[in-house]
Amino acid sequence: MSRLFTPLTLRDITVRNRLWVAPMCQYSAVDGVPQEWHHTHLTQFASGGAGLVIAEATAVSPEGRISPEDTGLWNDEQRDAWTPIVAGIRRRGAVAAVQLAHAGRKASTWSPFARERGSVPLGQGGWPTVAPSAIAFEGYATPAALDPAGVDKVVADFAAAAERAVAAGFEVLEVHAAHGYLLHQFLSPLSNHRDDEYGGSLENRARLLLRVIDAVKDAAAAVPLLVRFSATDWAEGGWDADQTAVVAGWAAAHGADFFDISSGGLVAHQRIASVGPGYQVELAARIRAQAGVPVSAVGMIDDAEHAERVLVDGHADAVMAGREWLRDPHYGLRAAGQLGADIDYWPLQYVRARRG
Ligand SMILES: Cc1cc2nc3c(=O)[nH]c(=O)nc-3n(C[C@H](O)[C@H](O)[C@H](O)COP(=O)(O)O)c2cc1C
C-alpha cells in the first residue's frame, strides 16, 4: 500500500493523494490576468495525477507582484479569468489551490525572461516597493517602510484576494510567508528593524502573518489554509527553524491547517548548507515534530520512491514537487505505476498508455 497515494483530508476537502504540485510563477500574466498558458499549464498536472495543484504566487495587490507579469487576485477581471482554470483542475479530479502573495521589497523586478536583472525602473513599468523597514534586498531598489495604515491595507488585500479566490472556485488557499517576500520580511530580524508592535520580539515580528491568517479565515472560514514558510534564512542572525516551529504553532492556533516547508530567499548572502536531493526534508521533519503540525516537504524530491520514503519515514505528511512536474506533467501517473498504486484516475483517453 503506497503512502504517497493515500488520500489526505484538510478540513472538508479530501485530496486524492499526497504528491502535490508546488506553486510556480509563470511570468506570463497580463495586468495580473492569467492567460491560456496558465490554463494548459495547471490543468495538465491534474490530468497527470496530482493531488493538490497550487497555482503560482498570485499578488494580492499590484504593488505586491514580483514582476509585472505575475498573476493577481486584486480585481474581478482576474477572478473571472481564474474561474475556468480552477474548474478545469477540479474536473480532472485534483484539488485547486492558489498561493496568495505580496513580494514586499522583492517586488517590481524583471521577470527571468527579460534581458535585464534586478528592479524594474519606475519609468519602465516598475513601481515603488514597500517592506517592514527601508532596507533593500541586495542589488534591488530601496523599499519604503510600511506605516500602520499600509500594514492594515496589506491585511485587507489578503482578505479580499482570499474572497475572490473562493469565488473563482479555489478549494484550498496558501499564504506565502516564504522566500524573502513581504510576510517573511516581517518575520526575519535581518529585514525587520521596526520598533513598533510589528518589530523586535518574535511575537511582534509574527503579528502581521497572524493578522493575515485571521483576515483570510474571516473571509473564507471553511477553506483549508496552508502557510508556506522558509524554515531558515541560511544566514547569521536570521530566521531559523526554532522560530518557524513556534510561529507555526501560533498560526495553527489561528486556524492554519497545514505547513509547506521551504527555505531561503530572504538575503542574497545566504549560504545553504548543501543543496541536493531532499535537502529541505530535515527542516520539514523538524517543524512537524517541534510544532506538532502536518507539513509537506519540497525541494529536489524528484522520484516516486524518494517521495514515498519521506512519508514512510514520518518526515512529512505530503510531498510537493516543482520542476519534476515541469519535466513530466504526468509525473503522478508515472509515480503511481512505479509504486504499484492502483489509482482510478488515469484519464480514460490515456488508458492505452498505462503499464501494468
Ligand atoms: C519556475 C519556478 C517558479 C517558482 N515559483 C514559485 C512561487 O510562485 N511560489 C513559491 O513559493 N515558490 C516558487 N518556486 C519554488 C517551488 O515552489 C519549489 O519550492 C522549488 O522549485 C523546489 O522544488 P523542486 O526541486 O521540486 O523544483 C518556483 C520554482 C520554479 C522552478
mmCIF file of C-alpha atoms and ligand atoms in Angstrom:
data_model
loop_
_atom_site.group_PDB
_atom_site.id
_atom_site.type_symbol
_atom_site.label_atom_id
_atom_site.label_comp_id
_atom_site.label_asym_id
_atom_site.label_seq_id
_atom_site.Cartn_x
_atom_site.Cartn_y
_atom_site.Cartn_z
ATOM 1 C CA MET A 1 0.000 0.000 0.000
ATOM 2 C CA SER A 2 1.639 3.238 -1.117
ATOM 3 C CA ARG A 3 1.565 6.038 1.430
ATOM 4 C CA LEU A 4 2.072 8.621 -1.342
ATOM 5 C CA PHE A 5 -1.186 7.503 -2.953
ATOM 6 C CA THR A 6 -3.202 7.537 0.266
ATOM 7 C CA PRO A 7 -5.732 10.406 0.402
ATOM 8 C CA LEU A 8 -5.277 13.283 2.838
ATOM 9 C CA THR A 9 -8.131 15.305 4.277
ATOM 10 C CA LEU A 10 -7.852 19.030 5.024
ATOM 11 C CA ARG A 11 -10.987 20.154 6.866
ATOM 12 C CA ASP A 12 -13.798 19.073 4.475
ATOM 13 C CA ILE A 13 -11.596 18.641 1.429
ATOM 14 C CA THR A 14 -10.113 15.252 0.613
ATOM 15 C CA VAL A 15 -7.060 15.305 -1.624
ATOM 16 C CA ARG A 16 -6.756 12.054 -3.594
ATOM 17 C CA ASN A 17 -3.036 11.578 -2.922
ATOM 18 C CA ARG A 18 -0.002 13.219 -1.307
ATOM 19 C CA LEU A 19 2.011 14.078 -4.418
ATOM 20 C CA TRP A 20 1.326 17.749 -4.946
ATOM 21 C CA VAL A 21 2.321 20.496 -7.362
ATOM 22 C CA ALA A 22 4.304 23.309 -5.731
ATOM 23 C CA PRO A 23 3.427 26.878 -6.723
ATOM 24 C CA MET A 24 5.436 28.053 -9.744
ATOM 25 C CA CYS A 25 5.400 31.555 -11.218
ATOM 26 C CA GLN A 26 4.983 31.558 -14.979
ATOM 27 C CA TYR A 27 5.638 35.288 -15.530
ATOM 28 C CA SER A 28 3.009 35.170 -18.253
ATOM 29 C CA ALA A 29 0.055 37.172 -16.973
ATOM 30 C CA VAL A 30 -1.196 40.427 -18.484
ATOM 31 C CA ASP A 31 -2.185 43.045 -15.878
ATOM 32 C CA GLY A 32 -2.427 40.215 -13.340
ATOM 33 C CA VAL A 33 -4.866 38.262 -15.512
ATOM 34 C CA PRO A 34 -3.989 34.579 -16.069
ATOM 35 C CA GLN A 35 -3.905 33.534 -19.720
ATOM 36 C CA GLU A 36 -4.466 30.452 -21.866
ATOM 37 C CA TRP A 37 -0.924 29.388 -20.890
ATOM 38 C CA HIS A 38 -1.944 29.144 -17.233
ATOM 39 C CA HIS A 39 -4.952 27.039 -18.177
ATOM 40 C CA THR A 40 -2.883 24.461 -20.035
ATOM 41 C CA HIS A 41 -0.040 24.591 -17.530
ATOM 42 C CA LEU A 42 -2.187 23.967 -14.447
ATOM 43 C CA THR A 43 -4.802 21.562 -15.826
ATOM 44 C CA GLN A 44 -2.173 19.222 -17.296
ATOM 45 C CA PHE A 45 -0.938 18.389 -13.779
ATOM 46 C CA ALA A 46 -4.473 17.426 -12.763
ATOM 47 C CA SER A 47 -4.698 15.119 -15.794
ATOM 48 C CA GLY A 48 -1.283 13.840 -14.796
ATOM 49 C CA GLY A 49 -2.428 12.559 -11.411
ATOM 50 C CA ALA A 50 -1.538 15.356 -8.985
ATOM 51 C CA GLY A 51 -3.438 15.520 -5.698
ATOM 52 C CA LEU A 52 -3.266 19.239 -4.964
ATOM 53 C CA VAL A 53 -2.329 21.756 -7.653
ATOM 54 C CA ILE A 54 -1.184 25.080 -6.199
ATOM 55 C CA ALA A 55 -1.333 27.990 -8.614
ATOM 56 C CA GLU A 56 1.633 30.338 -8.590
ATOM 57 C CA ALA A 57 2.358 33.237 -6.204
ATOM 58 C CA THR A 58 -0.624 35.432 -7.017
ATOM 59 C CA ALA A 59 -0.407 39.023 -5.906
ATOM 60 C CA VAL A 60 -2.996 40.462 -3.541
ATOM 61 C CA SER A 61 -2.273 43.973 -4.841
ATOM 62 C CA PRO A 62 -0.486 45.417 -7.895
ATOM 63 C CA GLU A 63 2.473 46.565 -5.791
ATOM 64 C CA GLY A 64 2.766 43.030 -4.365
ATOM 65 C CA ARG A 65 3.771 41.481 -7.694
ATOM 66 C CA ILE A 66 7.282 40.055 -8.021
ATOM 67 C CA SER A 67 7.306 41.083 -11.675
ATOM 68 C CA PRO A 68 4.900 42.971 -13.937
ATOM 69 C CA GLU A 69 3.909 39.586 -15.447
ATOM 70 C CA ASP A 70 2.685 37.992 -12.189
ATOM 71 C CA THR A 71 -0.880 36.807 -11.762
ATOM 72 C CA GLY A 72 -3.166 38.655 -9.355
ATOM 73 C CA LEU A 73 -6.437 38.458 -7.484
ATOM 74 C CA TRP A 74 -6.942 42.144 -6.701
ATOM 75 C CA ASN A 75 -9.786 42.663 -9.167
ATOM 76 C CA ASP A 76 -12.813 40.865 -10.551
ATOM 77 C CA GLU A 77 -11.415 40.506 -14.064
ATOM 78 C CA GLN A 78 -8.618 38.382 -12.613
ATOM 79 C CA ARG A 79 -11.123 36.369 -10.551
ATOM 80 C CA ASP A 80 -13.190 35.670 -13.654
ATOM 81 C CA ALA A 81 -10.134 34.586 -15.634
ATOM 82 C CA TRP A 82 -9.164 32.119 -12.885
ATOM 83 C CA THR A 83 -12.653 30.557 -12.802
ATOM 84 C CA PRO A 84 -12.382 28.268 -15.882
ATOM 85 C CA ILE A 85 -8.822 27.310 -14.954
ATOM 86 C CA VAL A 86 -9.929 26.218 -11.499
ATOM 87 C CA ALA A 87 -12.896 24.347 -13.000
ATOM 88 C CA GLY A 88 -10.503 22.518 -15.334
ATOM 89 C CA ILE A 89 -8.289 21.413 -12.453
ATOM 90 C CA ARG A 90 -11.278 20.210 -10.446
ATOM 91 C CA ARG A 91 -12.897 18.431 -13.395
ATOM 92 C CA ARG A 92 -9.746 16.351 -13.670
ATOM 93 C CA GLY A 93 -10.062 15.234 -10.060
ATOM 94 C CA ALA A 94 -7.348 17.320 -8.413
ATOM 95 C CA VAL A 95 -7.906 19.929 -5.703
ATOM 96 C CA ALA A 96 -7.196 23.501 -6.817
ATOM 97 C CA ALA A 97 -5.246 25.830 -4.535
ATOM 98 C CA VAL A 98 -3.727 29.265 -5.004
ATOM 99 C CA GLN A 99 -0.777 30.872 -3.268
ATOM 100 C CA LEU A 100 -1.655 34.404 -2.113
ATOM 101 C CA ALA A 101 1.395 36.609 -2.073
ATOM 102 C CA HIS A 102 2.912 40.038 -1.599
ATOM 103 C CA ALA A 103 6.529 40.422 -2.654
ATOM 104 C CA GLY A 104 7.364 43.463 -0.473
ATOM 105 C CA ARG A 105 10.927 44.641 -1.127
ATOM 106 C CA LYS A 106 11.361 41.911 -3.764
ATOM 107 C CA ALA A 107 8.525 43.313 -5.881
ATOM 108 C CA SER A 108 8.876 45.190 -9.161
ATOM 109 C CA THR A 109 11.702 43.036 -10.533
ATOM 110 C CA TRP A 110 12.332 41.936 -14.097
ATOM 111 C CA SER A 111 10.934 38.530 -14.979
ATOM 112 C CA PRO A 112 13.556 35.868 -15.703
ATOM 113 C CA PHE A 113 12.655 36.185 -19.395
ATOM 114 C CA ALA A 114 13.869 39.803 -19.571
ATOM 115 C CA ARG A 115 17.435 40.663 -20.507
ATOM 116 C CA GLU A 116 17.729 42.982 -17.511
ATOM 117 C CA ARG A 117 18.129 41.878 -13.876
ATOM 118 C CA GLY A 118 17.032 43.439 -10.579
ATOM 119 C CA SER A 119 14.457 46.183 -10.104
ATOM 120 C CA VAL A 120 12.326 47.458 -12.977
ATOM 121 C CA PRO A 121 12.810 51.263 -13.098
ATOM 122 C CA LEU A 122 9.746 53.417 -12.419
ATOM 123 C CA GLY A 123 9.593 54.723 -15.988
ATOM 124 C CA GLN A 124 9.684 51.216 -17.470
ATOM 125 C CA GLY A 125 6.703 49.605 -15.785
ATOM 126 C CA GLY A 126 8.173 49.367 -12.284
ATOM 127 C CA TRP A 127 6.660 50.762 -9.072
ATOM 128 C CA PRO A 128 7.858 51.869 -5.619
ATOM 129 C CA THR A 129 8.169 48.932 -3.232
ATOM 130 C CA VAL A 130 7.243 48.567 0.450
ATOM 131 C CA ALA A 131 8.680 46.473 3.273
ATOM 132 C CA PRO A 132 8.818 46.342 7.082
ATOM 133 C CA SER A 133 11.909 48.581 7.015
ATOM 134 C CA ALA A 134 13.664 50.698 4.392
ATOM 135 C CA ILE A 135 16.332 48.030 3.824
ATOM 136 C CA ALA A 136 16.924 46.859 0.261
ATOM 137 C CA PHE A 137 17.377 43.279 -0.855
ATOM 138 C CA GLU A 138 20.959 43.312 -2.133
ATOM 139 C CA GLY A 139 21.022 44.882 -5.602
ATOM 140 C CA TYR A 140 17.342 45.915 -5.619
ATOM 141 C CA ALA A 141 15.690 49.325 -5.118
ATOM 142 C CA THR A 142 15.240 50.508 -1.519
ATOM 143 C CA PRO A 143 11.662 49.989 -0.267
ATOM 144 C CA ALA A 144 9.642 52.403 1.855
ATOM 145 C CA ALA A 145 8.831 51.195 5.373
ATOM 146 C CA LEU A 146 5.114 50.488 5.671
ATOM 147 C CA ASP A 147 3.244 52.832 8.017
ATOM 148 C CA PRO A 148 0.388 51.456 10.178
ATOM 149 C CA ALA A 149 -2.211 52.281 7.508
ATOM 150 C CA GLY A 150 -0.038 50.495 4.927
ATOM 151 C CA VAL A 151 0.117 47.405 7.160
ATOM 152 C CA ASP A 152 -3.680 47.473 7.525
ATOM 153 C CA LYS A 153 -4.027 47.670 3.740
ATOM 154 C CA VAL A 154 -1.866 44.536 3.316
ATOM 155 C CA VAL A 155 -4.168 42.642 5.692
ATOM 156 C CA ALA A 156 -7.285 43.868 3.869
ATOM 157 C CA ASP A 157 -5.756 42.987 0.473
ATOM 158 C CA PHE A 158 -5.069 39.389 1.564
ATOM 159 C CA ALA A 159 -8.665 39.074 2.800
ATOM 160 C CA ALA A 160 -10.160 40.489 -0.416
ATOM 161 C CA ALA A 161 -7.956 38.237 -2.555
ATOM 162 C CA ALA A 162 -8.980 35.205 -0.462
ATOM 163 C CA GLU A 163 -12.621 36.065 -1.053
ATOM 164 C CA ARG A 164 -12.066 36.339 -4.807
ATOM 165 C CA ALA A 165 -10.101 33.071 -4.828
ATOM 166 C CA VAL A 166 -13.008 31.241 -3.228
ATOM 167 C CA ALA A 167 -15.442 32.891 -5.652
ATOM 168 C CA ALA A 168 -13.256 31.603 -8.514
ATOM 169 C CA GLY A 169 -13.640 28.083 -7.111
ATOM 170 C CA PHE A 170 -10.301 27.529 -5.378
ATOM 171 C CA GLU A 171 -10.853 24.961 -2.615
ATOM 172 C CA VAL A 172 -7.614 25.497 -0.687
ATOM 173 C CA LEU A 173 -5.613 28.676 -0.021
ATOM 174 C CA GLU A 174 -1.927 29.108 0.731
ATOM 175 C CA VAL A 175 -0.440 32.200 2.350
ATOM 176 C CA HIS A 176 3.092 32.848 1.068
ATOM 177 C CA ALA A 177 5.288 33.599 4.070
ATOM 178 C CA ALA A 178 8.495 32.246 2.492
ATOM 179 C CA HIS A 179 11.276 33.030 0.029
ATOM 180 C CA GLY A 180 12.010 36.518 1.272
ATOM 181 C CA TYR A 181 8.651 38.039 0.327
ATOM 182 C CA LEU A 182 6.716 40.514 2.456
ATOM 183 C CA LEU A 183 5.449 38.273 5.286
ATOM 184 C CA HIS A 184 8.843 36.588 5.563
ATOM 185 C CA GLN A 185 10.459 40.069 5.597
ATOM 186 C CA PHE A 186 8.385 40.858 8.689
ATOM 187 C CA LEU A 187 9.370 37.547 10.343
ATOM 188 C CA SER A 188 13.122 37.858 9.868
ATOM 189 C CA PRO A 189 15.232 40.115 12.081
ATOM 190 C CA LEU A 190 17.532 40.704 9.078
ATOM 191 C CA SER A 191 14.833 42.616 7.153
ATOM 192 C CA ASN A 192 12.621 43.818 10.014
ATOM 193 C CA HIS A 193 14.192 46.607 12.108
ATOM 194 C CA ARG A 194 10.891 48.135 13.240
ATOM 195 C CA ASP A 195 10.473 49.448 16.748
ATOM 196 C CA ASP A 196 6.665 49.351 16.800
ATOM 197 C CA GLU A 197 4.318 46.439 17.522
ATOM 198 C CA TYR A 198 5.446 44.713 14.278
ATOM 199 C CA GLY A 199 9.171 44.562 15.110
ATOM 200 C CA GLY A 200 11.558 43.349 17.781
ATOM 201 C CA SER A 201 10.217 40.320 19.660
ATOM 202 C CA LEU A 202 9.183 37.140 17.865
ATOM 203 C CA GLU A 203 5.598 37.878 18.821
ATOM 204 C CA ASN A 204 5.815 41.305 17.175
ATOM 205 C CA ARG A 205 7.520 40.039 14.005
ATOM 206 C CA ALA A 206 4.831 37.339 13.652
ATOM 207 C CA ARG A 207 1.978 39.813 14.228
ATOM 208 C CA LEU A 208 1.373 40.665 10.567
ATOM 209 C CA LEU A 209 1.317 37.000 9.499
ATOM 210 C CA LEU A 210 -1.175 36.161 12.244
ATOM 211 C CA ARG A 211 -3.348 39.159 11.308
ATOM 212 C CA VAL A 212 -3.296 37.972 7.677
ATOM 213 C CA ILE A 213 -4.310 34.456 8.754
ATOM 214 C CA ASP A 214 -7.146 35.872 10.882
ATOM 215 C CA ALA A 215 -8.361 38.045 7.995
ATOM 216 C CA VAL A 216 -8.192 35.180 5.491
ATOM 217 C CA LYS A 217 -10.076 32.948 7.936
ATOM 218 C CA ASP A 218 -12.721 35.669 8.339
ATOM 219 C CA ALA A 219 -13.085 35.866 4.560
ATOM 220 C CA ALA A 220 -13.001 32.100 3.952
ATOM 221 C CA ALA A 221 -13.683 30.330 7.231
ATOM 222 C CA ALA A 222 -14.293 26.802 5.934
ATOM 223 C CA VAL A 223 -11.477 26.788 3.390
ATOM 224 C CA PRO A 224 -8.348 24.801 4.311
ATOM 225 C CA LEU A 225 -5.378 27.128 4.748
ATOM 226 C CA LEU A 226 -1.739 26.306 4.092
ATOM 227 C CA VAL A 227 1.170 28.530 5.086
ATOM 228 C CA ARG A 228 4.468 28.316 3.219
ATOM 229 C CA PHE A 229 7.465 29.111 5.407
ATOM 230 C CA SER A 230 11.143 29.389 4.688
ATOM 231 C CA ALA A 231 12.297 27.484 7.766
ATOM 232 C CA THR A 232 15.677 29.208 7.703
ATOM 233 C CA ASP A 233 17.334 32.232 6.083
ATOM 234 C CA TRP A 234 20.600 30.265 5.861
ATOM 235 C CA ALA A 235 22.232 33.426 7.227
ATOM 236 C CA GLU A 236 23.749 34.530 10.541
ATOM 237 C CA GLY A 237 21.253 36.313 12.808
ATOM 238 C CA GLY A 238 18.283 35.412 10.605
ATOM 239 C CA TRP A 239 15.038 33.491 10.791
ATOM 240 C CA ASP A 240 15.507 29.835 11.716
ATOM 241 C CA ALA A 241 13.763 26.506 12.339
ATOM 242 C CA ASP A 242 13.151 27.104 16.052
ATOM 243 C CA GLN A 243 11.349 30.391 15.333
ATOM 244 C CA THR A 244 9.444 28.742 12.472
ATOM 245 C CA ALA A 245 8.233 25.957 14.772
ATOM 246 C CA VAL A 246 6.965 28.426 17.375
ATOM 247 C CA VAL A 247 5.188 30.620 14.815
ATOM 248 C CA ALA A 248 3.746 27.569 13.006
ATOM 249 C CA GLY A 249 2.177 26.596 16.346
ATOM 250 C CA TRP A 250 0.698 30.089 16.711
ATOM 251 C CA ALA A 251 -0.511 30.026 13.094
ATOM 252 C CA ALA A 252 -2.231 26.681 13.726
ATOM 253 C CA ALA A 253 -3.953 28.169 16.768
ATOM 254 C CA HIS A 254 -5.189 30.975 14.476
ATOM 255 C CA GLY A 255 -6.699 28.447 12.049
ATOM 256 C CA ALA A 256 -3.930 27.463 9.611
ATOM 257 C CA ASP A 257 -4.264 23.773 8.772
ATOM 258 C CA PHE A 258 -1.041 22.708 7.090
ATOM 259 C CA PHE A 259 2.531 23.938 6.631
ATOM 260 C CA ASP A 260 4.556 23.878 3.423
ATOM 261 C CA ILE A 261 8.189 23.957 4.462
ATOM 262 C CA SER A 262 10.759 25.516 2.147
ATOM 263 C CA SER A 263 13.822 27.645 2.914
ATOM 264 C CA GLY A 264 15.869 30.691 1.979
ATOM 265 C CA GLY A 265 15.281 33.665 -0.280
ATOM 266 C CA LEU A 266 15.493 36.480 2.251
ATOM 267 C CA VAL A 267 19.044 37.673 1.594
ATOM 268 C CA ALA A 268 21.423 37.329 -1.330
ATOM 269 C CA HIS A 269 24.275 36.384 1.020
ATOM 270 C CA GLN A 270 22.519 33.169 2.174
ATOM 271 C CA ARG A 271 24.752 30.110 2.381
ATOM 272 C CA ILE A 272 22.733 26.901 2.003
ATOM 273 C CA ALA A 273 24.481 24.093 3.906
ATOM 274 C CA SER A 274 24.241 21.719 0.970
ATOM 275 C CA VAL A 275 21.843 21.605 -1.951
ATOM 276 C CA GLY A 276 20.936 18.094 -3.070
ATOM 277 C CA PRO A 277 18.081 15.604 -3.199
ATOM 278 C CA GLY A 278 15.651 16.241 -0.360
ATOM 279 C CA TYR A 279 17.834 18.912 1.226
ATOM 280 C CA GLN A 280 14.881 20.620 2.943
ATOM 281 C CA VAL A 281 13.232 17.429 4.276
ATOM 282 C CA GLU A 282 15.065 17.702 7.581
ATOM 283 C CA LEU A 283 13.532 21.166 8.101
ATOM 284 C CA ALA A 284 10.027 19.878 7.388
ATOM 285 C CA ALA A 285 10.545 16.982 9.803
ATOM 286 C CA ARG A 286 11.741 19.385 12.487
ATOM 287 C CA ILE A 287 8.746 21.693 12.186
ATOM 288 C CA ARG A 288 6.415 18.674 12.168
ATOM 289 C CA ALA A 289 7.988 17.270 15.341
ATOM 290 C CA GLN A 290 8.526 20.524 17.250
ATOM 291 C CA ALA A 291 5.219 22.218 16.426
ATOM 292 C CA GLY A 292 3.123 19.049 16.162
ATOM 293 C CA VAL A 293 1.578 20.226 12.872
ATOM 294 C CA PRO A 294 1.143 18.490 9.499
ATOM 295 C CA VAL A 295 3.707 19.525 6.894
ATOM 296 C CA SER A 296 4.765 18.984 3.324
ATOM 297 C CA ALA A 297 8.362 18.647 2.212
ATOM 298 C CA VAL A 298 9.657 20.160 -1.029
ATOM 299 C CA GLY A 299 12.941 20.596 -2.844
ATOM 300 C CA MET A 300 14.610 18.113 -5.190
ATOM 301 C CA ILE A 301 12.390 15.189 -4.263
ATOM 302 C CA ASP A 302 12.280 14.088 -7.858
ATOM 303 C CA ASP A 303 11.141 10.486 -7.871
ATOM 304 C CA ALA A 304 8.309 8.405 -6.515
ATOM 305 C CA GLU A 305 10.421 6.156 -4.329
ATOM 306 C CA HIS A 306 12.142 9.091 -2.667
ATOM 307 C CA ALA A 307 8.788 10.808 -2.052
ATOM 308 C CA GLU A 308 7.334 7.593 -0.635
ATOM 309 C CA ARG A 309 10.326 7.224 1.722
ATOM 310 C CA VAL A 310 9.904 10.779 3.050
ATOM 311 C CA LEU A 311 6.357 9.883 4.103
ATOM 312 C CA VAL A 312 7.069 6.365 5.377
ATOM 313 C CA ASP A 313 9.942 7.698 7.492
ATOM 314 C CA GLY A 314 7.478 10.121 9.120
ATOM 315 C CA HIS A 315 9.274 13.261 7.949
ATOM 316 C CA ALA A 316 6.216 14.806 6.271
ATOM 317 C CA ASP A 317 2.528 14.258 5.508
ATOM 318 C CA ALA A 318 2.721 15.182 1.824
ATOM 319 C CA VAL A 319 5.400 15.870 -0.772
ATOM 320 C CA MET A 320 5.415 18.735 -3.230
ATOM 321 C CA ALA A 321 7.434 18.870 -6.395
ATOM 322 C CA GLY A 322 8.019 21.742 -8.758
ATOM 323 C CA ARG A 323 10.440 21.068 -11.551
ATOM 324 C CA GLU A 324 9.691 17.335 -11.861
ATOM 325 C CA TRP A 325 6.122 18.259 -12.857
ATOM 326 C CA LEU A 326 7.549 20.606 -15.498
ATOM 327 C CA ARG A 327 9.763 17.827 -16.827
ATOM 328 C CA ASP A 328 6.801 15.439 -16.895
ATOM 329 C CA PRO A 329 3.288 16.824 -16.353
ATOM 330 C CA HIS A 330 2.096 13.212 -15.944
ATOM 331 C CA TYR A 331 4.534 12.569 -13.107
ATOM 332 C CA GLY A 332 1.653 11.470 -10.860
ATOM 333 C CA LEU A 333 0.554 8.701 -13.220
ATOM 334 C CA ARG A 334 4.146 7.555 -13.634
ATOM 335 C CA ALA A 335 4.745 7.643 -9.867
ATOM 336 C CA ALA A 336 1.636 5.548 -9.201
ATOM 337 C CA GLY A 337 2.855 2.951 -11.698
ATOM 338 C CA GLN A 338 6.296 2.890 -10.130
ATOM 339 C CA LEU A 339 4.886 2.346 -6.643
ATOM 340 C CA GLY A 340 2.274 -0.162 -7.806
ATOM 341 C CA ALA A 341 -0.555 2.065 -6.570
ATOM 342 C CA ASP A 342 -3.886 1.144 -8.111
ATOM 343 C CA ILE A 343 -5.319 4.582 -8.882
ATOM 344 C CA ASP A 344 -8.680 5.058 -10.582
ATOM 345 C CA TYR A 345 -7.887 8.421 -12.145
ATOM 346 C CA TRP A 346 -5.906 7.564 -15.235
ATOM 347 C CA PRO A 347 -7.655 9.721 -17.852
ATOM 348 C CA LEU A 348 -9.771 7.325 -19.924
ATOM 349 C CA GLN A 349 -8.346 8.963 -23.027
ATOM 350 C CA TYR A 350 -4.849 7.827 -21.993
ATOM 351 C CA VAL A 351 -5.533 4.380 -20.538
ATOM 352 C CA ARG A 352 -3.990 2.624 -23.529
ATOM 353 C CA ALA A 353 -0.634 4.003 -22.424
ATOM 354 C CA ARG A 354 -0.889 2.547 -18.919
ATOM 355 C CA ARG A 355 1.689 -0.051 -17.968
ATOM 356 C CA GLY A 356 0.903 -2.866 -15.544
HETATM 357 C C1 LIG B 1 9.611 28.053 -12.418
HETATM 358 C C2 LIG B 1 9.510 28.116 -10.910
HETATM 359 C C3 LIG B 1 8.672 29.063 -10.323
HETATM 360 C C4 LIG B 1 8.513 29.114 -8.930
HETATM 361 N N1 LIG B 1 7.607 29.980 -8.375
HETATM 362 C C5 LIG B 1 7.302 29.878 -7.056
HETATM 363 C C6 LIG B 1 6.192 30.563 -6.499
HETATM 364 O O1 LIG B 1 5.405 31.195 -7.203
HETATM 365 N N2 LIG B 1 5.983 30.469 -5.159
HETATM 366 C C7 LIG B 1 6.782 29.702 -4.366
HETATM 367 O O2 LIG B 1 6.569 29.655 -3.150
HETATM 368 N N3 LIG B 1 7.821 29.010 -4.871
HETATM 369 C C8 LIG B 1 8.068 29.046 -6.192
HETATM 370 N N4 LIG B 1 9.053 28.244 -6.723
HETATM 371 C C9 LIG B 1 9.695 27.245 -5.865
HETATM 372 C C10 LIG B 1 8.948 25.908 -5.967
HETATM 373 O O3 LIG B 1 7.641 26.011 -5.427
HETATM 374 C C11 LIG B 1 9.707 24.776 -5.214
HETATM 375 O O4 LIG B 1 9.700 25.070 -3.844
HETATM 376 C C12 LIG B 1 11.140 24.638 -5.713
HETATM 377 O O5 LIG B 1 11.184 24.604 -7.131
HETATM 378 C C13 LIG B 1 11.802 23.377 -5.157
HETATM 379 O O6 LIG B 1 11.130 22.218 -5.567
HETATM 380 P P1 LIG B 1 11.652 21.296 -6.806
HETATM 381 O O7 LIG B 1 13.073 20.932 -6.512
HETATM 382 O O8 LIG B 1 10.717 20.118 -6.781
HETATM 383 O O9 LIG B 1 11.524 22.116 -8.066
HETATM 384 C C14 LIG B 1 9.251 28.213 -8.111
HETATM 385 C C15 LIG B 1 10.122 27.296 -8.718
HETATM 386 C C16 LIG B 1 10.233 27.220 -10.093
HETATM 387 C C17 LIG B 1 11.122 26.161 -10.696
#
